[in-house]
mmCIF file of C-alpha atoms in Angstrom:
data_model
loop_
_atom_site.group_PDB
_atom_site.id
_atom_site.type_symbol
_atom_site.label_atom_id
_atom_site.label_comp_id
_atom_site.label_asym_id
_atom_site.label_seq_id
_atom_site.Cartn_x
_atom_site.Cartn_y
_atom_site.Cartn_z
ATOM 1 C CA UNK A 26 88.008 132.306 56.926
ATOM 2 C CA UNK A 27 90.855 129.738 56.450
ATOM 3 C CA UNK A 28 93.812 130.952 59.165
ATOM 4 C CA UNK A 29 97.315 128.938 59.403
ATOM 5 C CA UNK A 30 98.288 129.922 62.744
ATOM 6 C CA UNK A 31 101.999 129.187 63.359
ATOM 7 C CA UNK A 32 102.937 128.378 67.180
ATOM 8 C CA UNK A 33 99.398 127.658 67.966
ATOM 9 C CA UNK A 34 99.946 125.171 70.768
ATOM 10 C CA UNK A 35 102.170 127.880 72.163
ATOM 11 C CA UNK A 36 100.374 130.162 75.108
ATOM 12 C CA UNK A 37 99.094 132.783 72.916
ATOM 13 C CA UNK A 38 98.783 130.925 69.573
ATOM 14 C CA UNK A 39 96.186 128.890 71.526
ATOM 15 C CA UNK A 40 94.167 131.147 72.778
ATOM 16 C CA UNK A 41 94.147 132.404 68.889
ATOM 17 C CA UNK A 42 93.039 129.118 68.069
ATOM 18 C CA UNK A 43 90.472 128.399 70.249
ATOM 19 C CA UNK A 44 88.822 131.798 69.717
ATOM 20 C CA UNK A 45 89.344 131.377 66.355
ATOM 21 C CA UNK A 46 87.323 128.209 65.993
ATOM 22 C CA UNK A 47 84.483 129.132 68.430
ATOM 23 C CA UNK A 48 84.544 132.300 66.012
ATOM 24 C CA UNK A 49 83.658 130.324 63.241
ATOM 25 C CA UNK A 50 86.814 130.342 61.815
ATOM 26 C CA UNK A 51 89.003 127.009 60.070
ATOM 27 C CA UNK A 52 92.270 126.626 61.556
ATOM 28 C CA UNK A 53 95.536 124.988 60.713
ATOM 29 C CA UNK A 54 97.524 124.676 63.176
ATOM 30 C CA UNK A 55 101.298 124.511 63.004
ATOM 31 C CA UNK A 56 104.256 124.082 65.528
ATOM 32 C CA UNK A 57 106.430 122.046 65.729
ATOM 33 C CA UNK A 58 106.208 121.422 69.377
ATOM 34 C CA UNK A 59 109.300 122.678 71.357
ATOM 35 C CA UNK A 60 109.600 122.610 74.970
ATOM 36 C CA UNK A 61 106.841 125.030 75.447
ATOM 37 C CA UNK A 62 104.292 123.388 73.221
ATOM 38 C CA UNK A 63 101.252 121.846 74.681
ATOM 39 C CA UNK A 64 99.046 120.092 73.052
ATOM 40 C CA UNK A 65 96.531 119.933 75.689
ATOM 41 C CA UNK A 66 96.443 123.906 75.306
ATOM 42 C CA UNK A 67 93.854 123.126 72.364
ATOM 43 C CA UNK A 68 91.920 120.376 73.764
ATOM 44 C CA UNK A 69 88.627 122.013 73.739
ATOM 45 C CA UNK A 70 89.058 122.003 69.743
ATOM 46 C CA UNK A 71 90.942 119.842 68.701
ATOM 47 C CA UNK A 72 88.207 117.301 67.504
ATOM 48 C CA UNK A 73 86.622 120.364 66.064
ATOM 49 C CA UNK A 74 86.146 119.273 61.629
ATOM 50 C CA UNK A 75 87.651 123.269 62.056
ATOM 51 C CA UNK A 76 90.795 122.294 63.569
ATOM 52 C CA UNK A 77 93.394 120.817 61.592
ATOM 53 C CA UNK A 78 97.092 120.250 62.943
ATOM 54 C CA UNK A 79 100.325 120.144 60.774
ATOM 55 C CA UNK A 80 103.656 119.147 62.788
ATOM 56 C CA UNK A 81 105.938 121.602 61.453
ATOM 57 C CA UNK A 82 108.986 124.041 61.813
ATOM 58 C CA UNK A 83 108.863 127.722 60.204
ATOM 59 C CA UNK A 84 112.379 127.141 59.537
ATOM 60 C CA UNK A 85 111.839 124.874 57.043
ATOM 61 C CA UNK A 86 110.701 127.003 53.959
ATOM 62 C CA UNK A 87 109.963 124.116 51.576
ATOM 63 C CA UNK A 88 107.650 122.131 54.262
ATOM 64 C CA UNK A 89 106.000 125.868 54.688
ATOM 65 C CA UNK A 90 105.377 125.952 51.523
ATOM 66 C CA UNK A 91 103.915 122.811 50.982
ATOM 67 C CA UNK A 92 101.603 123.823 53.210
ATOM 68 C CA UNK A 93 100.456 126.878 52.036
ATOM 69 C CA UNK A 94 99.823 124.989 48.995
ATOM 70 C CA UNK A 95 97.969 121.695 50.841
ATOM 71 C CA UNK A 96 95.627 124.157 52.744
ATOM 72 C CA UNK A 97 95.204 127.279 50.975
ATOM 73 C CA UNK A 98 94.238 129.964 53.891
ATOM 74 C CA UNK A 99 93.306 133.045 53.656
ATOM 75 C CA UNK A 100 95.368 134.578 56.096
ATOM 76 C CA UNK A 101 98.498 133.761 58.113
ATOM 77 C CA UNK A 102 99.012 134.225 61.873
ATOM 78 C CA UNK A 103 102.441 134.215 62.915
ATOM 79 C CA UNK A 104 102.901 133.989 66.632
ATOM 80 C CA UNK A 105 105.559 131.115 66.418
ATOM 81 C CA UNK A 106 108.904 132.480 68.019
ATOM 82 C CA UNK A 107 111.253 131.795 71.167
ATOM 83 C CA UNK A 108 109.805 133.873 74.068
ATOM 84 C CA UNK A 109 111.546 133.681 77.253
ATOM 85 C CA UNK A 110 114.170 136.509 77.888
ATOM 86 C CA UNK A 111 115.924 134.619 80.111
ATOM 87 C CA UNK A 112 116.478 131.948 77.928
ATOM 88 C CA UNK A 113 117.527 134.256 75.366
ATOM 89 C CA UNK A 114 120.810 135.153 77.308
ATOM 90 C CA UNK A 115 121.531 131.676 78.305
ATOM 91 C CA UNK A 116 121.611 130.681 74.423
ATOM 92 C CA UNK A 117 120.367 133.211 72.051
ATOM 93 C CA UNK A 118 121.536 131.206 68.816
ATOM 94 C CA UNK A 119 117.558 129.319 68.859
ATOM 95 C CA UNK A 120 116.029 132.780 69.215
ATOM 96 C CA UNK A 121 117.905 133.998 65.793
ATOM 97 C CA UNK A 122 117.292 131.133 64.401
ATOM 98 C CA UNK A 123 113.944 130.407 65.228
ATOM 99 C CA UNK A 124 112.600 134.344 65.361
ATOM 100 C CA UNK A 125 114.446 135.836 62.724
ATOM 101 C CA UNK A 126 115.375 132.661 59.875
ATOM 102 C CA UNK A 127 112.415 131.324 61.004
ATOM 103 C CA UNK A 128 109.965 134.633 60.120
ATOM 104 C CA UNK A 129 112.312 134.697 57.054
ATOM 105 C CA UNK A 130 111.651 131.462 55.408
ATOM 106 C CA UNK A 131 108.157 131.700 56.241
ATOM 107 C CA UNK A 132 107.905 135.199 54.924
ATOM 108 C CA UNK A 133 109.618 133.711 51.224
ATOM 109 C CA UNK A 134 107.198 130.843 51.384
ATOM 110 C CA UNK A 135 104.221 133.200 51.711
ATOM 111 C CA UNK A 136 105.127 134.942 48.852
ATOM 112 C CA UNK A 137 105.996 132.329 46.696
ATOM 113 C CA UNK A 138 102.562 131.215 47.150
ATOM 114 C CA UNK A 139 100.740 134.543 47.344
ATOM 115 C CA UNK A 140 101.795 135.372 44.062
ATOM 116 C CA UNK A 141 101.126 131.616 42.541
ATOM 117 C CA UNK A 142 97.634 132.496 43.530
ATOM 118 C CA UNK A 143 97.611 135.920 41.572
ATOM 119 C CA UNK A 144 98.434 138.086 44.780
ATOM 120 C CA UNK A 145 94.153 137.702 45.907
ATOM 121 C CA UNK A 146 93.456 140.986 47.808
ATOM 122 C CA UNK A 147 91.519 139.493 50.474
ATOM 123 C CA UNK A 148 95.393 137.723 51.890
ATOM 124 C CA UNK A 149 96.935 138.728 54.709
ATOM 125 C CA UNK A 150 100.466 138.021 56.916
ATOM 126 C CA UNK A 151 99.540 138.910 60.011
ATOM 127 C CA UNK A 152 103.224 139.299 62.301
ATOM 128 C CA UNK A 153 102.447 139.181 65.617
ATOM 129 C CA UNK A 154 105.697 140.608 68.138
ATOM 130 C CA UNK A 155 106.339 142.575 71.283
ATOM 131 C CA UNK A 156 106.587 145.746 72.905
ATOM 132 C CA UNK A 157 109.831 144.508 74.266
ATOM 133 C CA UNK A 158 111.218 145.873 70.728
ATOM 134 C CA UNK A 159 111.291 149.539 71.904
ATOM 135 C CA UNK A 160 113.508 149.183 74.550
ATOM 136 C CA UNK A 161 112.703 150.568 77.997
ATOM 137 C CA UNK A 162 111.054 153.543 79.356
ATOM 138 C CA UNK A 163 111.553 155.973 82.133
ATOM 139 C CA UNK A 164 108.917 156.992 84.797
ATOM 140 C CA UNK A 165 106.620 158.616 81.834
ATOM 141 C CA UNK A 166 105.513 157.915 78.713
ATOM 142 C CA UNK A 167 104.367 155.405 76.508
ATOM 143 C CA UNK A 168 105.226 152.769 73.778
ATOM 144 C CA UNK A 169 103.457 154.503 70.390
ATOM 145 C CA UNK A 170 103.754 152.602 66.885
ATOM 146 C CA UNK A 171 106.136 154.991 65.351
ATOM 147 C CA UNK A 172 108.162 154.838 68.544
ATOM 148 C CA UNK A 173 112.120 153.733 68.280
ATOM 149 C CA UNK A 174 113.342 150.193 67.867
ATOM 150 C CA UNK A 175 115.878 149.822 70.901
ATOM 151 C CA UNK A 176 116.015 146.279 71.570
ATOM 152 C CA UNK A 177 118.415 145.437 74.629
ATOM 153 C CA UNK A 178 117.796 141.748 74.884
ATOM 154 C CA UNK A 179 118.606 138.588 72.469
ATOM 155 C CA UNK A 180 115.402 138.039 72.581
ATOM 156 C CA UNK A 181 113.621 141.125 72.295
ATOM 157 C CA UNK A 182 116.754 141.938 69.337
ATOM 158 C CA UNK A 183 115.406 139.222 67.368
ATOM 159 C CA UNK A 184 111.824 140.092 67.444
ATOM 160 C CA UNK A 185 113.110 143.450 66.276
ATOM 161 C CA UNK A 186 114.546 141.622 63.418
ATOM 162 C CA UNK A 187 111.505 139.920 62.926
ATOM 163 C CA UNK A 188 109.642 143.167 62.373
ATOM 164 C CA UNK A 189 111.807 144.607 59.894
ATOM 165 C CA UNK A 190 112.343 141.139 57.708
ATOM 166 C CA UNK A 191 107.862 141.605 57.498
ATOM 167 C CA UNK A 192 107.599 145.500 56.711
ATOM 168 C CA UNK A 193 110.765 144.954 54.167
ATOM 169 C CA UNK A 194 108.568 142.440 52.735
ATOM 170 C CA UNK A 195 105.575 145.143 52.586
ATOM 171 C CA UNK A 196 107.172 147.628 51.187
ATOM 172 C CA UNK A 197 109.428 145.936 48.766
ATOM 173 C CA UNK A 198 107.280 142.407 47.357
ATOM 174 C CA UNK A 199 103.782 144.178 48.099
ATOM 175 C CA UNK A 200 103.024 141.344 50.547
ATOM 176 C CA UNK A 201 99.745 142.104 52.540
ATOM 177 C CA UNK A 202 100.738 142.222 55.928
ATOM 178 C CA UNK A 203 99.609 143.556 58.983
ATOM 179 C CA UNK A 204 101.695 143.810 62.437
ATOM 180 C CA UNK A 205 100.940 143.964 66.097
ATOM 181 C CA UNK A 206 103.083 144.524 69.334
ATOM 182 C CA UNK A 207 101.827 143.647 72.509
ATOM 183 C CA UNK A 208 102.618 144.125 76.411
ATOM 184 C CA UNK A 209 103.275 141.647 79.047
ATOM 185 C CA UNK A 210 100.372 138.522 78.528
ATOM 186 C CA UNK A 211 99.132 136.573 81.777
ATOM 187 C CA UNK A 212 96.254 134.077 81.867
ATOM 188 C CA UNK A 213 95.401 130.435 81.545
ATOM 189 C CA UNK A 214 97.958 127.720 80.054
ATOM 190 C CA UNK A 215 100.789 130.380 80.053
ATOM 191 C CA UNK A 216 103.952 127.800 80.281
ATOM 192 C CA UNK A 217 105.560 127.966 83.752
ATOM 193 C CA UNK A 218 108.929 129.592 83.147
ATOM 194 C CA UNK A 219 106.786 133.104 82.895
ATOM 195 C CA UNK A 220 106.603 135.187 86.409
ATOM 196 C CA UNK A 221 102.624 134.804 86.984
ATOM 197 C CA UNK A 222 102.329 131.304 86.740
ATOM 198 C CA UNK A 223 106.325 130.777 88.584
ATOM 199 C CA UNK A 224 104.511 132.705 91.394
ATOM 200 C CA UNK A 225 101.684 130.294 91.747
ATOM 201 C CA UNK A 226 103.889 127.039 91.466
ATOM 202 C CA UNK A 227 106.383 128.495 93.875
ATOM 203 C CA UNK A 228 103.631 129.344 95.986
ATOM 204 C CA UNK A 229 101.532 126.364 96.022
ATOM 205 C CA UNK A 230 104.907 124.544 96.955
ATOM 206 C CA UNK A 231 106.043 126.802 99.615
ATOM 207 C CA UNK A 232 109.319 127.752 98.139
ATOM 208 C CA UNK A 233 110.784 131.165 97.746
ATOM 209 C CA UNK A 234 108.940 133.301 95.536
ATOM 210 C CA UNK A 235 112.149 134.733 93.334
ATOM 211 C CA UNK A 236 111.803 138.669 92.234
ATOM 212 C CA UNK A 237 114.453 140.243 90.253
ATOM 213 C CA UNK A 238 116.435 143.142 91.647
ATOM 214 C CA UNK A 239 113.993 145.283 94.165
ATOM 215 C CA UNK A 240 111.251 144.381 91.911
ATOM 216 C CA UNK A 241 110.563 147.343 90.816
ATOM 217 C CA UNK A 242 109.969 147.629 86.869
ATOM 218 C CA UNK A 243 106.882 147.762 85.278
ATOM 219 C CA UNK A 244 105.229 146.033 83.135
ATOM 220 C CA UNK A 245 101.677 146.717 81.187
ATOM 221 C CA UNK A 246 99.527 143.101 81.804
ATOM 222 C CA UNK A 247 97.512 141.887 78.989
ATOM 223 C CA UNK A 248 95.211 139.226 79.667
ATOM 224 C CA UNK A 249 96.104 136.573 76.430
ATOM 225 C CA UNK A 250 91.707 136.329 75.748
ATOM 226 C CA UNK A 251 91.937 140.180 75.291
ATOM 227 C CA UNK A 252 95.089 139.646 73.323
ATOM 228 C CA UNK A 253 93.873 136.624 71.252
ATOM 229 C CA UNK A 254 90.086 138.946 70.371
ATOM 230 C CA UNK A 255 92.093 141.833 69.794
ATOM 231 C CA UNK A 256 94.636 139.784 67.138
ATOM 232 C CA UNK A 257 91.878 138.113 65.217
ATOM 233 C CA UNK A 258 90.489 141.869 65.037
ATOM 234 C CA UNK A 259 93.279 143.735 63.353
ATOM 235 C CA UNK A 260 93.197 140.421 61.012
ATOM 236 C CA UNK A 261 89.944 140.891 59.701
ATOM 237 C CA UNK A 262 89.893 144.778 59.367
ATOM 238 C CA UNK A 263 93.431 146.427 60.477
ATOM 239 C CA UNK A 264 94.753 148.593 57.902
ATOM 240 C CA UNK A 265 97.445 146.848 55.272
ATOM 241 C CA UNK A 266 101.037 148.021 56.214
ATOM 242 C CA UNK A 267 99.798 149.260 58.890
ATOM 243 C CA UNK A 268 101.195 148.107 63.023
ATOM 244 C CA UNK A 269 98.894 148.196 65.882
ATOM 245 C CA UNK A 270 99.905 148.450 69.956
ATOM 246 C CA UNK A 271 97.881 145.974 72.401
ATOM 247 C CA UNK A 272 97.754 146.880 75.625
ATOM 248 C CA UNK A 273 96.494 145.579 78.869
ATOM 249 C CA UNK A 274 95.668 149.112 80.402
ATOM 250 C CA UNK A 275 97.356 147.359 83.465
ATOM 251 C CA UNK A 276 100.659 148.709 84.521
ATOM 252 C CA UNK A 277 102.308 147.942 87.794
ATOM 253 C CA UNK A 278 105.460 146.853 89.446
ATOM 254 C CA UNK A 279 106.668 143.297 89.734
ATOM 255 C CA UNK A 280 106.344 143.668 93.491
ATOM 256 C CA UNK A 281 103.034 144.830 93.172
ATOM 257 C CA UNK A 282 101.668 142.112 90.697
ATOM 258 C CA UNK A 283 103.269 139.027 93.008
ATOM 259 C CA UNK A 284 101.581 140.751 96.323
ATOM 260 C CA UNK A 285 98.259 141.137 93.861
ATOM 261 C CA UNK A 286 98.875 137.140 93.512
ATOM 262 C CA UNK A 287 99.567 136.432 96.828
ATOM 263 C CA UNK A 288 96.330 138.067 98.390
ATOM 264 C CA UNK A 289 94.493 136.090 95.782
ATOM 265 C CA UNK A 290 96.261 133.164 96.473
ATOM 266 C CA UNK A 291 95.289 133.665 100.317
ATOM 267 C CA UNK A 292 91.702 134.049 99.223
ATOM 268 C CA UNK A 293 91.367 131.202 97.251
ATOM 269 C CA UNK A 294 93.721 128.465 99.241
ATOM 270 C CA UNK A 295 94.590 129.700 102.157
ATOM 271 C CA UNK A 296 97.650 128.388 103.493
ATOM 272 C CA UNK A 297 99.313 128.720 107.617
ATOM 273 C CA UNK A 298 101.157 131.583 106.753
ATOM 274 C CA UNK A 299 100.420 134.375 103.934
ATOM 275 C CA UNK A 300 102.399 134.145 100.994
ATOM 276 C CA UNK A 301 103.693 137.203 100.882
ATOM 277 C CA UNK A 302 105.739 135.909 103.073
ATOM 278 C CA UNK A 303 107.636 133.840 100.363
ATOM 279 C CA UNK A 304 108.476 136.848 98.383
ATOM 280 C CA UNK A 305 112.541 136.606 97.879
ATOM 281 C CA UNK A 306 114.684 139.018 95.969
ATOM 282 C CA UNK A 307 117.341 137.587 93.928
ATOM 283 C CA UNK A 308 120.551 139.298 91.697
ATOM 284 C CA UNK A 309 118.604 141.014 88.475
ATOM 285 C CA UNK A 310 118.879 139.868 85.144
ATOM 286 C CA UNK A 311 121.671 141.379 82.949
ATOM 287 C CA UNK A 312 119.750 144.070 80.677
ATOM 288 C CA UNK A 313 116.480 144.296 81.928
ATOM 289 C CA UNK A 314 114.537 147.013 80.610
ATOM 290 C CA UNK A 315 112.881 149.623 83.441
ATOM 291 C CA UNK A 316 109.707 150.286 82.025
ATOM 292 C CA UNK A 317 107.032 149.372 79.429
ATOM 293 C CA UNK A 318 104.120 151.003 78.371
ATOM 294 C CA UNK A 319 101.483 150.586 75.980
ATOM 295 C CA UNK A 320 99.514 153.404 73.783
ATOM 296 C CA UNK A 321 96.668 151.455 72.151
ATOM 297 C CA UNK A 322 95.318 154.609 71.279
ATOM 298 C CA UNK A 323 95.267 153.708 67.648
ATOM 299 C CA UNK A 324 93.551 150.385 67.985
ATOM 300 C CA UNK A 325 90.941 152.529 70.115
ATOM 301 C CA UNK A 326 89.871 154.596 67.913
ATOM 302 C CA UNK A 327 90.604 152.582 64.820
ATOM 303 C CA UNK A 328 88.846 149.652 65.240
ATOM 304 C CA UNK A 329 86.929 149.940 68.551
ATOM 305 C CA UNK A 330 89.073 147.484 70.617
ATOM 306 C CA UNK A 331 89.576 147.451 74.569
ATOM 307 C CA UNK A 332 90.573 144.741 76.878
ATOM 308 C CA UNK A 333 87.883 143.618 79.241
ATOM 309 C CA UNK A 334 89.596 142.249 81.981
ATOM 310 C CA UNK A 335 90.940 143.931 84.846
ATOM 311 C CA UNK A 336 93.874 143.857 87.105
ATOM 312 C CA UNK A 337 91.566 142.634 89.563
ATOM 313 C CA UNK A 338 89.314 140.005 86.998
ATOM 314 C CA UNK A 339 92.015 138.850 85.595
ATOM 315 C CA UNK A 340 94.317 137.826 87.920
ATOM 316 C CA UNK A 341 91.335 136.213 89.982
ATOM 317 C CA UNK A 342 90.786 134.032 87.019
ATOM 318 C CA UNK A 343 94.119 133.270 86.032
ATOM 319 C CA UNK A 344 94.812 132.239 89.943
ATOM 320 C CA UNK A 345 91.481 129.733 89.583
ATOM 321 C CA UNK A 346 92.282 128.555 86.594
ATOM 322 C CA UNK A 347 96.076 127.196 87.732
ATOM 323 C CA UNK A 348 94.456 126.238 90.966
ATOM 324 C CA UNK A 349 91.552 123.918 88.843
ATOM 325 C CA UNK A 350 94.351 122.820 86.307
ATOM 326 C CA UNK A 351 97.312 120.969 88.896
ATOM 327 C CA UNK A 352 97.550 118.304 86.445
ATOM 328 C CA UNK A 353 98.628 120.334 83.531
ATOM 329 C CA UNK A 354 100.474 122.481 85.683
ATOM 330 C CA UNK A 355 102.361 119.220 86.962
ATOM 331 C CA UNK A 356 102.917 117.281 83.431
ATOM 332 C CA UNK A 357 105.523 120.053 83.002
ATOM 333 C CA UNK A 358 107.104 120.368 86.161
ATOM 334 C CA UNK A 359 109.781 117.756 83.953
ATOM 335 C CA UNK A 360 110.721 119.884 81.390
ATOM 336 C CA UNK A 361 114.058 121.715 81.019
ATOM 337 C CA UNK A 362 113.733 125.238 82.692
ATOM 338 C CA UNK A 363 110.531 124.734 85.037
ATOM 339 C CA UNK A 364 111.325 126.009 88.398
ATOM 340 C CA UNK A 365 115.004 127.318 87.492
ATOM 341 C CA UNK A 366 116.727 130.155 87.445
ATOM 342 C CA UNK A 367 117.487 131.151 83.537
ATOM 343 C CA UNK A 368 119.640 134.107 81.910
ATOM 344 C CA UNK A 369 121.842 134.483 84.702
ATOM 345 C CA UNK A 370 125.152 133.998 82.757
ATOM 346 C CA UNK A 371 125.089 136.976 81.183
#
């Protein structure tokens, strides 16, 4: 299978795209390489005759196009979007733009060419978004598929957006789509503006280890391998029109994860002091949602799929990985955002 994968030198879109080549898949690869874009995220395939990388912004639906038309694919992955909530209420104009013009004109120029082809059956727009969508949760319960949109965030408003731009385009064009909306992801090449890998810079450097509010809402932790196998999955059989939940089975507090991280990190590099002792709590974000939690029931039972790391697995290798990976880790200390406090002006 031919897959364009949008954002793929993004966290998760790489993980997609490495899978996806050492899956036997064909690849092209487009971003357009914002601040979080790496392209050393794809090293291990980028000489690959699979991998194939197109410079490129969703928002421009005539270069999309163009494309579409250049490469032909048979499906589309679309994990290109603005990401970081915090950065959403510092300056939520890119996160319309980008998340909700952005799925638009790509959504128009996979169409266009869909139906140039004589709509093939075997197509598919595969929207890939966030549990962050349904809002927050109290102490029980979980995130289902049917369950409300109640976005509270810029962010997490225009992924929301997002969602209903690609089921409109379902139910009204008869574009083949599938949809998926994941938890909280963690593992390797994760940019550092994210709390797991903030933790482990902060750490390593002996500075304060921030924590919103008491630290006390919970999160469901997805590893981004179980994420990336469980993506390519619902693209090859999930139903059409159909949205699927991905969850890490992996729900704690924020407190909880960093101490998780900071016995690991005592483990692996041992330092005079433990680290806990760097934990700091700082004034909360403005709108930050309680609680999420995942049902993957229906990808269960559907089509087999459950993540394979644990708390404890995955954390240990995520930890390793940033500990055997300083250089990448430092190439971005330079960029905008990297070590600072965002989304505090709301």
């Amino acid at each position: 299978m031919k897959i364009l994968v949008t954002g793929g030198m993004g966290f998760i879109g790489s993980a997609v795209v490495r899978l996806a080549i050492r899956s036997g898949h064909s690849v092209v690869n487009v971003d357009s390489l914002t601040y979080a874009a790496c392209i050393e995220n794809v090293a291990s395939v980028a000489e690959s005759p699979n991998h194939i990388f197109e410079k490129a912004d969703i928002c421009d639906g005539v270069q999309m196009l163009e494309l579409l038309k250049q490469h032909k694919p048979d499906a589309i992955m679309h994990l290109a979007a603005e990401s970081h909530v915090d950065r959403s209420i510092d300056g939520p104009g890119a996160f319309v733009e980008t998340n909700i013009v952005g799925t638009y004109r790509l959504l128009e120029a996979a169409r266009h060419w869909w139906v140039s082809q004589g709509r093939p059956e075997g197509f598919r727009f595969h929207h890939i978004s966030t549990d962050e969508v349904f809002g927050s949760l109290g102490t029980t319960g979980f995130f289902v598929e049917d369950s409300p949109y109640q976005p509270n965030s810029p962010y997490s408003a225009s992924k929301a957006g997002s969602d209903h731009l690609v089921r409109a385009w379902h139910e009204t064009y008869g574009l083949p789509i599938v949809m998926t909306n994941c938890s909280n992801n963690y593992g390797p090449f994760q940019f550092p503006e994210k709390l797991i890998p903030v933790v482990i810079l902060k750490a390593l450097a002996g500075e304060a280890i921030p924590i919103y509010g008491k630290g006390d809402n919970i999160r469901d932790w997805l590893h981004v391998e179980d994420h990336a196998e469980a993506l390519l999955l619902v693209l090859e059989k999930g139903e059409l029109g159909r949205s699927y939940n991905i969850g890490g089975e992996n729900e704690m507090t924020n407190l909880e994860l960093v101490e998780k991280l900071c016995g690991v990190l005592d483990r692996l590099r041992p330092a005079a002091a433990p680290y806990s002792e760097l934990i700091t709590f700082v004034k909360d974000r403005p709108g930050h949602d309680k609680r999420y939690a995942i049902d993957a029931t229906r990808i269960s039972e559907e089509l087999s799929w459950r993540p394979s790391h644990t708390p404890e697995t995955g954390l240990e290798q995520t930890v390793q990985w940033y500990l055997e990976n300083a250089d990448w880790l430092e190439s971005l200390k330079s960029r905008t955002g990297v070590g600072q406090r965002l989304g505090s002006s709301g």
